[in-house]
Amino acid sequence: MTKQEVITYLKSNEFDSARANAAFMFCEIAFGAYVESDKIHHSPFSPSFCYLWKEDATAFHQIIARHIIADTGKRLYQDYCKDPKTLDEKIKEHLHFEAGLDFVWQKYFKVRGKASPKELSPIFRELLEYSIHWWYYGAIGEDKGGVIHTDIVPKFAERHHLSLSDADHLFNTLSHPETKTILNIEREYFLNICLKLSRKESTDALVKKYLGEFFWFKSDFYKAVEITSASLLSDAQKYLAEKGAEGIQAEFDAMQQNFARLHEERTSHMKDIVLTDEDKRDLAFAEKNILWIDYRKRGMMKDFYYLVMIITNVAQQVGMRYSELSAYMSDEFAHFLETGERVSKEIIDQRNEGVFAVWEKGKKRQLFYGADAHELFKVYSSLSNDTEVKGQVASRGGVKSVSGVVRIIHQPDTEVFNEGEILVTSMTRIEFVPLMRKAKAIITDEGGIACHAAIVSRELGLPCVIGTRIGTKVLKTGDTIEIDLEKGIVTILKHA
């Protein structure tokens, strides 16, 4: 696409935009796979864009047309309605490629610190191959269950003569998985380690199990922290000192109670409603979709963890910065491992100053730098003139409305968030969970019933509105707002 063609496309579509810190290489792997992923889900997923800027090219915007994401979700549901096995097969295949990532990581782990960059080259290429295939399936998850809200719930409402709001709430409750999410399980492990320390009991078995299951937990789209027995126990000791054994036990009990409440609500509603065959089919689709998105989060974090560790290892060996090597593209990094030839400092500097990247099916990626990149992002960021903040109610939190003070958060690791504030962000990720536990309510720009914010808020019993599109643009830190948890409407009571 020429620059003008990109501008025309940006002005002609509405977009799903996710904001985070990200390594350029990871964006290139994911979006390069996305535009070729129709071979898996048979729905066009091209073009895709991203914009990175600032030092080390870590500030990132994902830009994908909403109709692309929505059409992929609709195609998944249509295929499922024709043959429910298609969904099970896709989930199974996706998990197969996650297992492939794990397999290659074990190969790397055996030679970590011993193999030369050239000797690591075949391992990296094998990991990259599994990663690309993993992201083919990962593209499907971008819908995050949006098709449930747009296509399934309205029909459910008609069949049972419910308002759309009540149908949303009921369907969300009935489709919430009976098994705990991965994040919930991780928290239970961690709290149990804290409690064992408080009782001066051995933590060896639990620590070993935690490290086996959640070694990737401190990973994001840019960095990863290696969790060791010592660091895990240190974190547990600090949390124990901060909260005390009674506070930790109370948190653990509250988690169990919230999960039991969800199960009881689901059981109670099941007794009160006569489900049609269509209901049963659709609820099974939704529950499997929610679980799949949960698996997707784990697979994504593992992929990033493995890549970060390999890049970090190589950077140390050759005397380069991680931030420099992570700004390589995957083929450039593979070539560097094999030959030692570096990408020029001028190109890396260009990427760090700002790059607008374009991926199209069957075409080589296209990169716009400097003034061109900033202009394209400016066109994109100035598209919406909407001022009404309204979204889908993912969780009512047991109340009809909630009011409080807004805090906009984009970088959860570095920005301050206070107990009892309303968390507003583009989308939540694993690193947002500590903030979500402090929040009075949650508002996101993006997301569907299966998104991270929706699942976690229901398990925490928090009010949550997702998919507002413009929440972070219209609301400001310090605004006092009221959230209508029946209509999903956010009203500003007092400006900051």
Short mmCIF file of C-alpha atoms in Angstrom, two decimals:
data_model
loop_
_atom_site.label_atom_id
_atom_site.label_comp_id
_atom_site.label_asym_id
_atom_site.label_seq_id
_atom_site.Cartn_x
_atom_site.Cartn_y
_atom_site.Cartn_z
CA MET A 1 0.00 0.00 0.00
CA THR A 2 1.20 3.49 -0.72
CA LYS A 3 1.04 6.10 2.01
CA GLN A 4 -2.09 7.59 0.42
CA GLU A 5 -3.72 4.16 0.18
CA VAL A 6 -3.05 3.61 3.89
CA ILE A 7 -4.60 7.01 4.70
CA THR A 8 -7.67 6.20 2.60
CA TYR A 9 -8.06 2.83 4.31
CA LEU A 10 -7.67 4.36 7.77
CA LYS A 11 -10.35 6.95 7.02
CA SER A 12 -12.72 4.34 5.61
CA ASN A 13 -12.82 1.90 8.52
CA GLU A 14 -13.37 1.61 12.26
CA PHE A 15 -10.56 -0.06 14.16
CA ASP A 16 -9.81 -2.27 17.10
CA SER A 17 -6.82 -0.70 18.83
CA ALA A 18 -4.79 -2.24 21.62
CA ARG A 19 -2.09 -0.22 23.38
CA ALA A 20 0.84 -1.72 25.26
CA ASN A 21 4.61 -1.99 25.40
CA ALA A 22 5.87 -4.32 22.71
CA ALA A 23 9.05 -5.46 20.99
CA PHE A 24 9.07 -4.81 17.25
CA MET A 25 10.09 -8.42 16.58
CA PHE A 26 7.05 -9.76 18.42
CA CYS A 27 4.71 -7.46 16.47
CA GLU A 28 6.29 -8.60 13.23
CA ILE A 29 5.83 -12.29 14.08
CA ALA A 30 2.21 -11.88 15.20
CA PHE A 31 0.94 -9.54 12.46
CA GLY A 32 2.87 -11.32 9.75
CA ALA A 33 1.04 -14.49 10.79
CA TYR A 34 -2.31 -12.72 11.16
CA VAL A 35 -2.54 -11.63 7.53
CA GLU A 36 -1.89 -15.22 6.38
CA SER A 37 -4.17 -16.83 8.99
CA ASP A 38 -7.18 -17.19 6.70
CA LYS A 39 -5.71 -20.58 5.76
CA ILE A 40 -6.90 -21.69 9.22
CA HIS A 41 -10.18 -19.83 9.78
CA HIS A 42 -11.09 -19.02 6.13
CA SER A 43 -11.86 -15.35 6.76
CA PRO A 44 -9.66 -12.57 5.28
CA PHE A 45 -7.41 -10.99 7.94
CA SER A 46 -5.55 -8.43 5.85
CA PRO A 47 -4.30 -5.73 6.19
CA SER A 48 -3.01 -5.26 9.72
CA PHE A 49 -1.09 -2.28 11.07
CA CYS A 50 0.92 -1.31 14.11
CA TYR A 51 2.63 1.85 15.25
CA LEU A 52 5.66 1.89 17.56
CA TRP A 53 7.53 4.89 18.88
CA LYS A 54 9.66 6.32 21.71
CA GLU A 55 12.99 5.05 23.00
CA ASP A 56 13.55 1.36 22.26
CA ALA A 57 10.39 1.28 20.10
CA THR A 58 8.35 -0.13 22.97
CA ALA A 59 5.18 1.98 22.93
CA PHE A 60 2.80 0.16 20.62
CA HIS A 61 -0.64 0.45 19.02
CA GLN A 62 -2.27 -2.51 17.31
CA ILE A 63 -4.56 -1.32 14.51
CA ILE A 64 -6.91 -3.84 12.86
CA ALA A 65 -10.21 -3.05 11.16
CA ARG A 66 -13.17 -4.07 13.31
CA HIS A 67 -14.92 -5.77 10.40
CA ILE A 68 -11.93 -8.10 9.94
CA ILE A 69 -12.04 -9.20 13.57
CA ALA A 70 -15.85 -9.42 13.63
CA ASP A 71 -15.99 -11.44 10.40
CA THR A 72 -13.46 -13.92 11.79
CA GLY A 73 -15.58 -14.41 14.91
CA LYS A 74 -18.73 -14.82 12.82
CA ARG A 75 -17.04 -17.38 10.56
CA LEU A 76 -15.92 -19.36 13.61
CA TYR A 77 -19.51 -19.44 14.88
CA GLN A 78 -20.99 -20.28 11.48
CA ASP A 79 -18.58 -23.20 11.07
CA TYR A 80 -19.43 -24.36 14.59
CA CYS A 81 -23.17 -24.29 13.85
CA LYS A 82 -22.59 -26.50 10.81
CA ASP A 83 -20.29 -28.85 12.71
CA PRO A 84 -19.45 -28.29 16.42
CA LYS A 85 -16.34 -30.44 16.01
CA THR A 86 -14.64 -27.66 14.04
CA LEU A 87 -14.22 -25.58 17.21
CA ASP A 88 -12.78 -28.50 19.20
CA GLU A 89 -10.37 -29.25 16.37
CA LYS A 90 -9.10 -25.66 16.21
CA ILE A 91 -8.56 -25.54 19.97
CA LYS A 92 -6.73 -28.88 19.85
CA GLU A 93 -4.52 -27.72 16.98
CA HIS A 94 -3.73 -24.45 18.76
CA LEU A 95 -2.71 -26.32 21.91
CA HIS A 96 -0.54 -28.58 19.74
CA PHE A 97 1.50 -25.58 18.63
CA GLU A 98 1.76 -24.33 22.22
CA ALA A 99 3.19 -27.76 23.10
CA GLY A 100 5.60 -27.31 20.19
CA LEU A 101 6.82 -24.04 21.69
CA ASP A 102 7.39 -25.85 24.98
CA PHE A 103 9.27 -28.64 23.19
CA VAL A 104 11.68 -26.26 21.46
CA TRP A 105 12.19 -24.33 24.69
CA GLN A 106 13.38 -27.51 26.38
CA LYS A 107 15.89 -27.95 23.57
CA TYR A 108 17.14 -24.43 24.14
CA PHE A 109 17.19 -24.79 27.92
CA LYS A 110 19.64 -27.70 27.68
CA VAL A 111 22.20 -25.57 25.81
CA ARG A 112 21.45 -22.16 27.35
CA GLY A 113 24.68 -20.34 28.12
CA LYS A 114 26.72 -22.97 26.27
CA ALA A 115 25.72 -22.72 22.61
CA SER A 116 27.11 -20.00 20.34
CA PRO A 117 24.71 -17.71 18.46
CA LYS A 118 25.30 -19.76 15.31
CA GLU A 119 24.49 -22.97 17.18
CA LEU A 120 21.28 -21.36 18.46
CA SER A 121 20.16 -20.51 14.92
CA PRO A 122 18.33 -23.81 14.15
CA ILE A 123 16.64 -23.72 17.56
CA PHE A 124 15.43 -20.17 16.98
CA ARG A 125 14.16 -21.02 13.50
CA GLU A 126 12.25 -24.01 14.87
CA LEU A 127 10.77 -21.87 17.65
CA LEU A 128 9.84 -19.23 15.08
CA GLU A 129 8.05 -21.81 12.94
CA TYR A 130 5.93 -22.97 15.88
CA SER A 131 5.33 -19.36 16.90
CA ILE A 132 4.03 -18.37 13.47
CA HIS A 133 1.66 -21.34 13.38
CA TRP A 134 0.52 -20.54 16.93
CA TRP A 135 -0.35 -16.99 15.81
CA TYR A 136 -2.36 -18.28 12.84
CA TYR A 137 -4.80 -19.61 15.43
CA GLY A 138 -4.18 -16.68 17.77
CA ALA A 139 -5.77 -14.37 15.18
CA ILE A 140 -9.15 -15.99 15.85
CA GLY A 141 -8.95 -14.90 19.48
CA GLU A 142 -8.84 -11.20 18.53
CA ASP A 143 -12.66 -11.30 18.47
CA LYS A 144 -12.57 -12.18 22.20
CA GLY A 145 -16.08 -13.54 22.04
CA GLY A 146 -17.51 -10.43 20.38
CA VAL A 147 -19.71 -12.61 18.16
CA ILE A 148 -21.49 -13.81 21.29
CA HIS A 149 -22.71 -10.28 22.03
CA THR A 150 -23.52 -9.31 18.44
CA ASP A 151 -24.99 -12.53 17.02
CA ILE A 152 -25.85 -14.98 19.79
CA VAL A 153 -27.25 -12.96 22.71
CA PRO A 154 -29.87 -11.06 20.62
CA LYS A 155 -31.36 -14.39 19.47
CA PHE A 156 -31.20 -15.70 23.04
CA ALA A 157 -33.08 -12.56 24.17
CA GLU A 158 -35.77 -13.13 21.53
CA ARG A 159 -36.24 -16.79 22.44
CA HIS A 160 -36.73 -15.96 26.12
CA HIS A 161 -38.45 -12.56 25.79
CA LEU A 162 -35.69 -10.70 27.64
CA SER A 163 -34.23 -7.24 27.27
CA LEU A 164 -30.81 -7.25 25.64
CA SER A 165 -29.25 -6.13 28.93
CA ASP A 166 -30.86 -8.94 30.94
CA ALA A 167 -30.07 -11.47 28.23
CA ASP A 168 -26.42 -10.38 28.25
CA HIS A 169 -26.21 -10.77 32.01
CA LEU A 170 -27.95 -14.16 32.02
CA PHE A 171 -25.96 -15.54 29.09
CA ASN A 172 -22.68 -14.36 30.64
CA THR A 173 -23.58 -16.17 33.86
CA LEU A 174 -24.68 -19.39 32.15
CA SER A 175 -21.64 -19.55 29.88
CA HIS A 176 -18.96 -18.74 32.45
CA PRO A 177 -16.71 -21.83 32.71
CA GLU A 178 -17.14 -24.16 35.66
CA THR A 179 -13.37 -24.52 35.86
CA LYS A 180 -11.22 -21.75 37.29
CA THR A 181 -9.23 -19.54 34.96
CA ILE A 182 -5.46 -19.83 34.73
CA LEU A 183 -5.01 -16.47 36.49
CA ASN A 184 -7.23 -17.57 39.36
CA ILE A 185 -5.27 -20.79 39.77
CA GLU A 186 -1.95 -18.89 39.74
CA ARG A 187 -3.20 -16.60 42.49
CA GLU A 188 -4.30 -19.53 44.62
CA TYR A 189 -0.85 -21.09 44.29
CA PHE A 190 0.83 -17.84 45.29
CA LEU A 191 -1.45 -17.22 48.26
CA ASN A 192 -0.96 -20.79 49.46
CA ILE A 193 2.81 -20.27 49.36
CA CYS A 194 2.34 -17.13 51.48
CA LEU A 195 0.16 -19.01 53.97
CA LYS A 196 2.64 -21.87 54.25
CA LEU A 197 5.39 -19.36 54.98
CA SER A 198 3.22 -17.80 57.69
CA ARG A 199 2.83 -21.23 59.30
CA LYS A 200 6.54 -22.01 58.82
CA GLU A 201 5.65 -25.05 56.70
CA SER A 202 7.70 -26.39 53.80
CA THR A 203 6.97 -24.67 50.50
CA ASP A 204 9.26 -26.83 48.35
CA ALA A 205 6.60 -28.88 46.57
CA LEU A 206 4.30 -25.93 45.96
CA VAL A 207 7.14 -23.70 44.70
CA LYS A 208 8.28 -26.42 42.31
CA LYS A 209 4.73 -26.83 41.01
CA TYR A 210 4.30 -23.06 40.64
CA LEU A 211 7.53 -22.71 38.65
CA GLY A 212 6.49 -25.59 36.41
CA GLU A 213 3.09 -24.07 35.66
CA PHE A 214 3.64 -20.30 35.85
CA PHE A 215 7.29 -19.60 35.00
CA TRP A 216 5.99 -17.24 32.27
CA PHE A 217 3.76 -15.18 34.55
CA LYS A 218 5.92 -12.03 34.61
CA SER A 219 6.01 -11.69 30.83
CA ASP A 220 4.45 -9.13 28.53
CA PHE A 221 4.75 -8.05 24.89
CA TYR A 222 8.20 -6.55 25.50
CA LYS A 223 9.96 -8.06 28.48
CA ALA A 224 10.01 -11.11 30.72
CA VAL A 225 11.32 -11.68 34.21
CA GLU A 226 12.69 -15.13 35.00
CA ILE A 227 10.95 -16.38 38.15
CA THR A 228 13.19 -18.46 40.40
CA SER A 229 12.54 -20.20 43.71
CA ALA A 230 14.35 -17.37 45.48
CA SER A 231 12.45 -14.58 43.70
CA LEU A 232 9.10 -16.30 44.20
CA LEU A 233 9.72 -16.78 47.92
CA SER A 234 10.94 -13.20 48.19
CA ASP A 235 7.71 -11.95 46.57
CA ALA A 236 5.69 -14.13 48.92
CA GLN A 237 7.56 -12.86 51.98
CA LYS A 238 7.00 -9.25 50.91
CA TYR A 239 3.30 -9.83 50.35
CA LEU A 240 3.02 -11.61 53.69
CA ALA A 241 4.69 -8.66 55.42
CA GLU A 242 2.35 -6.24 53.63
CA LYS A 243 -0.96 -8.03 54.14
CA GLY A 244 -0.37 -10.35 57.07
CA ALA A 245 -1.58 -13.94 57.30
CA GLU A 246 -5.13 -12.85 58.12
CA GLY A 247 -5.31 -10.53 55.11
CA ILE A 248 -3.98 -13.22 52.79
CA GLN A 249 -6.41 -15.79 54.18
CA ALA A 250 -9.24 -13.29 53.66
CA GLU A 251 -8.18 -12.77 50.04
CA PHE A 252 -8.00 -16.52 49.48
CA ASP A 253 -11.43 -17.04 51.05
CA ALA A 254 -12.93 -14.22 48.98
CA MET A 255 -11.65 -15.87 45.79
CA GLN A 256 -13.29 -19.15 46.77
CA GLN A 257 -16.51 -17.37 47.67
CA ASN A 258 -16.62 -15.44 44.40
CA PHE A 259 -16.07 -18.61 42.38
CA ALA A 260 -18.73 -20.43 44.43
CA ARG A 261 -21.10 -17.50 43.88
CA LEU A 262 -20.63 -17.72 40.10
CA HIS A 263 -21.30 -21.46 40.23
CA GLU A 264 -24.38 -20.99 42.44
CA GLU A 265 -25.77 -18.27 40.16
CA ARG A 266 -25.26 -20.50 37.15
CA THR A 267 -26.91 -23.48 38.86
CA SER A 268 -29.83 -21.35 40.05
CA HIS A 269 -30.45 -19.88 36.60
CA MET A 270 -30.24 -23.33 35.02
CA LYS A 271 -33.15 -24.39 37.23
CA ASP A 272 -35.20 -21.32 36.33
CA ILE A 273 -34.90 -21.49 32.56
CA VAL A 274 -35.87 -24.10 29.99
CA LEU A 275 -33.02 -24.20 27.50
CA THR A 276 -33.71 -24.87 23.84
CA ASP A 277 -31.37 -26.93 21.68
CA GLU A 278 -30.11 -23.65 20.20
CA ASP A 279 -29.40 -22.33 23.71
CA LYS A 280 -27.41 -25.42 24.62
CA ARG A 281 -25.43 -25.22 21.39
CA ASP A 282 -24.68 -21.52 21.85
CA LEU A 283 -23.78 -21.82 25.53
CA ALA A 284 -21.35 -24.63 24.71
CA PHE A 285 -19.79 -22.44 22.01
CA ALA A 286 -19.42 -19.52 24.41
CA GLU A 287 -17.93 -21.57 27.25
CA LYS A 288 -15.41 -23.23 24.94
CA ASN A 289 -14.55 -19.85 23.44
CA ILE A 290 -13.92 -18.34 26.88
CA LEU A 291 -11.67 -21.25 27.85
CA TRP A 292 -9.83 -20.97 24.55
CA ILE A 293 -9.10 -17.28 25.14
CA ASP A 294 -7.71 -18.28 28.53
CA TYR A 295 -5.40 -20.84 26.89
CA ARG A 296 -4.47 -18.18 24.33
CA LYS A 297 -3.24 -15.83 27.08
CA ARG A 298 -1.00 -18.56 28.46
CA GLY A 299 0.37 -19.54 25.05
CA MET A 300 1.04 -15.90 24.16
CA MET A 301 2.96 -15.25 27.36
CA LYS A 302 4.99 -18.44 26.94
CA ASP A 303 5.88 -17.44 23.37
CA PHE A 304 7.04 -14.01 24.49
CA TYR A 305 8.92 -15.47 27.47
CA TYR A 306 10.85 -17.91 25.28
CA LEU A 307 11.71 -15.23 22.72
CA VAL A 308 12.80 -12.71 25.36
CA MET A 309 15.06 -15.24 27.07
CA ILE A 310 16.76 -16.25 23.82
CA ILE A 311 17.25 -12.64 22.71
CA THR A 312 18.57 -11.70 26.16
CA ASN A 313 20.99 -14.63 26.12
CA VAL A 314 22.33 -13.67 22.69
CA ALA A 315 22.56 -9.97 23.61
CA GLN A 316 24.76 -10.87 26.59
CA GLN A 317 26.95 -13.13 24.48
CA VAL A 318 27.63 -10.55 21.77
CA GLY A 319 27.72 -7.43 23.94
CA MET A 320 24.54 -5.82 22.63
CA ARG A 321 21.49 -4.37 24.38
CA TYR A 322 18.26 -6.37 24.49
CA SER A 323 16.40 -3.26 23.29
CA GLU A 324 18.56 -3.22 20.16
CA LEU A 325 18.14 -6.89 19.24
CA SER A 326 14.40 -6.93 19.99
CA ALA A 327 14.00 -4.16 17.40
CA TYR A 328 15.22 -6.62 14.75
CA MET A 329 12.66 -8.47 12.68
CA SER A 330 12.65 -12.24 13.07
CA ASP A 331 14.37 -12.91 9.74
CA GLU A 332 17.00 -10.26 10.54
CA PHE A 333 17.63 -11.89 13.92
CA ALA A 334 17.90 -15.36 12.37
CA HIS A 335 20.37 -14.01 9.80
CA PHE A 336 22.36 -12.34 12.58
CA LEU A 337 22.60 -15.63 14.49
CA GLU A 338 23.92 -17.40 11.41
CA THR A 339 26.31 -14.75 10.09
CA GLY A 340 26.91 -12.19 12.82
CA GLU A 341 25.81 -9.41 10.44
CA ARG A 342 24.05 -6.64 12.35
CA VAL A 343 21.23 -4.37 11.26
CA SER A 344 22.67 -0.88 10.89
CA LYS A 345 22.40 1.56 13.77
CA GLU A 346 20.65 4.00 11.43
CA ILE A 347 17.79 1.55 10.80
CA ILE A 348 17.41 0.71 14.50
CA ASP A 349 17.38 4.44 15.33
CA GLN A 350 14.70 4.98 12.68
CA ARG A 351 12.53 2.30 14.25
CA ASN A 352 12.99 3.76 17.70
CA GLU A 353 11.99 7.22 16.49
CA GLY A 354 8.70 5.89 15.12
CA VAL A 355 7.58 3.27 12.64
CA PHE A 356 4.15 2.60 11.13
CA ALA A 357 4.15 -0.99 9.87
CA VAL A 358 1.80 -2.47 7.28
CA TRP A 359 1.21 -6.17 6.65
CA GLU A 360 -0.81 -7.47 3.71
CA LYS A 361 -1.50 -11.04 2.68
CA GLY A 362 1.02 -12.35 0.19
CA LYS A 363 3.12 -9.17 0.30
CA LYS A 364 6.30 -8.09 2.00
CA ARG A 365 5.79 -5.96 5.11
CA GLN A 366 5.99 -2.22 4.52
CA LEU A 367 7.52 0.24 6.97
CA PHE A 368 6.93 3.99 7.12
CA TYR A 369 9.41 5.96 9.21
CA GLY A 370 9.74 9.39 10.77
CA ALA A 371 7.33 12.09 9.61
CA ASP A 372 5.39 9.61 7.44
CA ALA A 373 4.88 7.27 10.39
CA HIS A 374 3.73 10.07 12.68
CA GLU A 375 1.36 11.42 10.02
CA LEU A 376 -0.27 8.02 9.51
CA PHE A 377 -0.74 7.55 13.23
CA LYS A 378 -2.17 11.05 13.54
CA VAL A 379 -4.72 10.23 10.84
CA TYR A 380 -5.69 7.08 12.70
CA SER A 381 -5.84 8.65 16.17
CA SER A 382 -8.04 11.55 15.04
CA LEU A 383 -10.72 9.39 13.42
CA SER A 384 -13.44 9.21 16.10
CA ASN A 385 -15.48 12.23 17.16
CA ASP A 386 -17.84 10.26 19.43
CA THR A 387 -18.25 11.52 22.99
CA GLU A 388 -20.75 9.05 24.50
CA VAL A 389 -18.96 6.36 26.47
CA LYS A 390 -21.07 3.23 26.19
CA GLY A 391 -20.10 -0.42 26.10
CA GLN A 392 -21.10 -3.97 26.94
CA VAL A 393 -21.67 -4.87 30.58
CA ALA A 394 -19.31 -7.78 31.22
CA SER A 395 -20.02 -7.94 34.96
CA ARG A 396 -22.56 -6.12 37.11
CA GLY A 397 -20.71 -6.91 40.31
CA GLY A 398 -24.01 -7.33 42.12
CA VAL A 399 -25.08 -3.68 41.71
CA LYS A 400 -27.13 -1.63 39.23
CA SER A 401 -24.73 1.31 39.15
CA VAL A 402 -21.41 2.39 40.58
CA SER A 403 -19.71 5.76 40.85
CA GLY A 404 -16.14 6.77 41.55
CA VAL A 405 -13.00 8.51 40.38
CA VAL A 406 -11.32 7.57 37.10
CA ARG A 407 -7.68 6.71 36.62
CA ILE A 408 -6.44 6.10 33.08
CA ILE A 409 -3.71 3.45 33.00
CA HIS A 410 -1.63 2.44 29.98
CA GLN A 411 1.53 1.12 31.68
CA PRO A 412 0.48 -0.85 34.78
CA ASP A 413 4.06 -1.60 35.82
CA THR A 414 5.04 2.06 36.17
CA GLU A 415 1.86 4.11 36.71
CA VAL A 416 0.28 4.69 40.13
CA PHE A 417 -3.17 3.24 40.79
CA ASN A 418 -4.96 3.75 44.11
CA GLU A 419 -7.33 1.48 45.98
CA GLY A 420 -10.98 2.14 45.09
CA GLU A 421 -10.41 4.04 41.84
CA ILE A 422 -12.13 3.13 38.57
CA LEU A 423 -9.60 1.58 36.21
CA VAL A 424 -9.92 2.79 32.60
CA THR A 425 -7.64 1.35 29.92
CA SER A 426 -7.61 0.18 26.31
CA MET A 427 -7.54 -3.46 27.34
CA THR A 428 -6.38 -5.39 30.38
CA ARG A 429 -3.64 -8.00 30.33
CA ILE A 430 -1.98 -10.21 32.91
CA GLU A 431 0.13 -7.35 34.26
CA PHE A 432 -3.09 -5.43 35.05
CA VAL A 433 -4.37 -8.01 37.55
CA PRO A 434 -2.82 -6.41 40.69
CA LEU A 435 -4.52 -3.13 39.73
CA MET A 436 -7.81 -4.86 38.98
CA ARG A 437 -7.86 -6.26 42.50
CA LYS A 438 -7.67 -2.69 43.84
CA ALA A 439 -10.27 -1.28 41.44
CA LYS A 440 -13.83 -0.27 42.26
CA ALA A 441 -14.82 -0.93 38.64
CA ILE A 442 -13.22 -1.46 35.23
CA ILE A 443 -13.82 0.19 31.85
CA THR A 444 -12.03 -0.85 28.65
CA ASP A 445 -11.98 0.40 25.07
CA GLU A 446 -11.89 -3.09 23.59
CA GLY A 447 -13.06 -6.60 24.36
CA GLY A 448 -15.86 -9.15 24.25
CA ILE A 449 -17.41 -11.62 26.68
CA ALA A 450 -14.29 -13.81 26.51
CA CYS A 451 -11.73 -11.03 26.98
CA HIS A 452 -9.37 -10.82 29.94
CA ALA A 453 -11.22 -7.94 31.63
CA ALA A 454 -14.59 -9.71 31.35
CA ILE A 455 -13.40 -13.01 32.78
CA VAL A 456 -11.33 -11.56 35.63
CA SER A 457 -13.99 -9.02 36.64
CA ARG A 458 -16.63 -11.74 36.92
CA GLU A 459 -14.34 -13.87 39.06
CA LEU A 460 -13.49 -10.87 41.27
CA GLY A 461 -17.13 -9.77 41.46
CA LEU A 462 -16.24 -6.34 40.03
CA PRO A 463 -18.44 -4.08 37.89
CA CYS A 464 -17.01 -3.98 34.38
CA VAL A 465 -17.95 -2.38 31.06
CA ILE A 466 -15.98 -3.44 27.99
CA GLY A 467 -15.79 -2.36 24.36
CA THR A 468 -16.48 1.36 24.88
CA ARG A 469 -14.02 2.16 22.05
CA ILE A 470 -13.42 5.71 23.33
CA GLY A 471 -13.21 5.37 27.12
CA THR A 472 -9.53 6.30 27.34
CA LYS A 473 -10.06 9.17 24.89
CA VAL A 474 -13.11 10.84 26.49
CA LEU A 475 -12.54 10.11 30.18
CA LYS A 476 -9.70 11.76 32.08
CA THR A 477 -7.87 10.82 35.26
CA GLY A 478 -9.67 12.52 38.15
CA ASP A 479 -13.11 12.58 36.51
CA THR A 480 -15.95 11.49 38.79
CA ILE A 481 -18.23 9.16 36.85
CA GLU A 482 -21.27 6.95 37.24
CA ILE A 483 -21.59 3.63 35.41
CA ASP A 484 -25.06 2.31 34.58
CA LEU A 485 -24.55 -1.45 34.85
CA GLU A 486 -27.80 -2.27 33.10
CA LYS A 487 -27.22 -0.15 30.00
CA GLY A 488 -23.41 0.06 29.97
CA ILE A 489 -23.51 3.88 29.86
CA VAL A 490 -20.82 5.98 31.55
CA THR A 491 -21.80 9.48 32.71
CA ILE A 492 -19.29 12.12 33.79
CA LEU A 493 -20.61 13.68 37.02
CA LYS A 494 -17.66 16.00 37.55
CA HIS A 495 -14.71 16.77 35.33
CA ALA A 496 -11.20 16.61 36.77
#
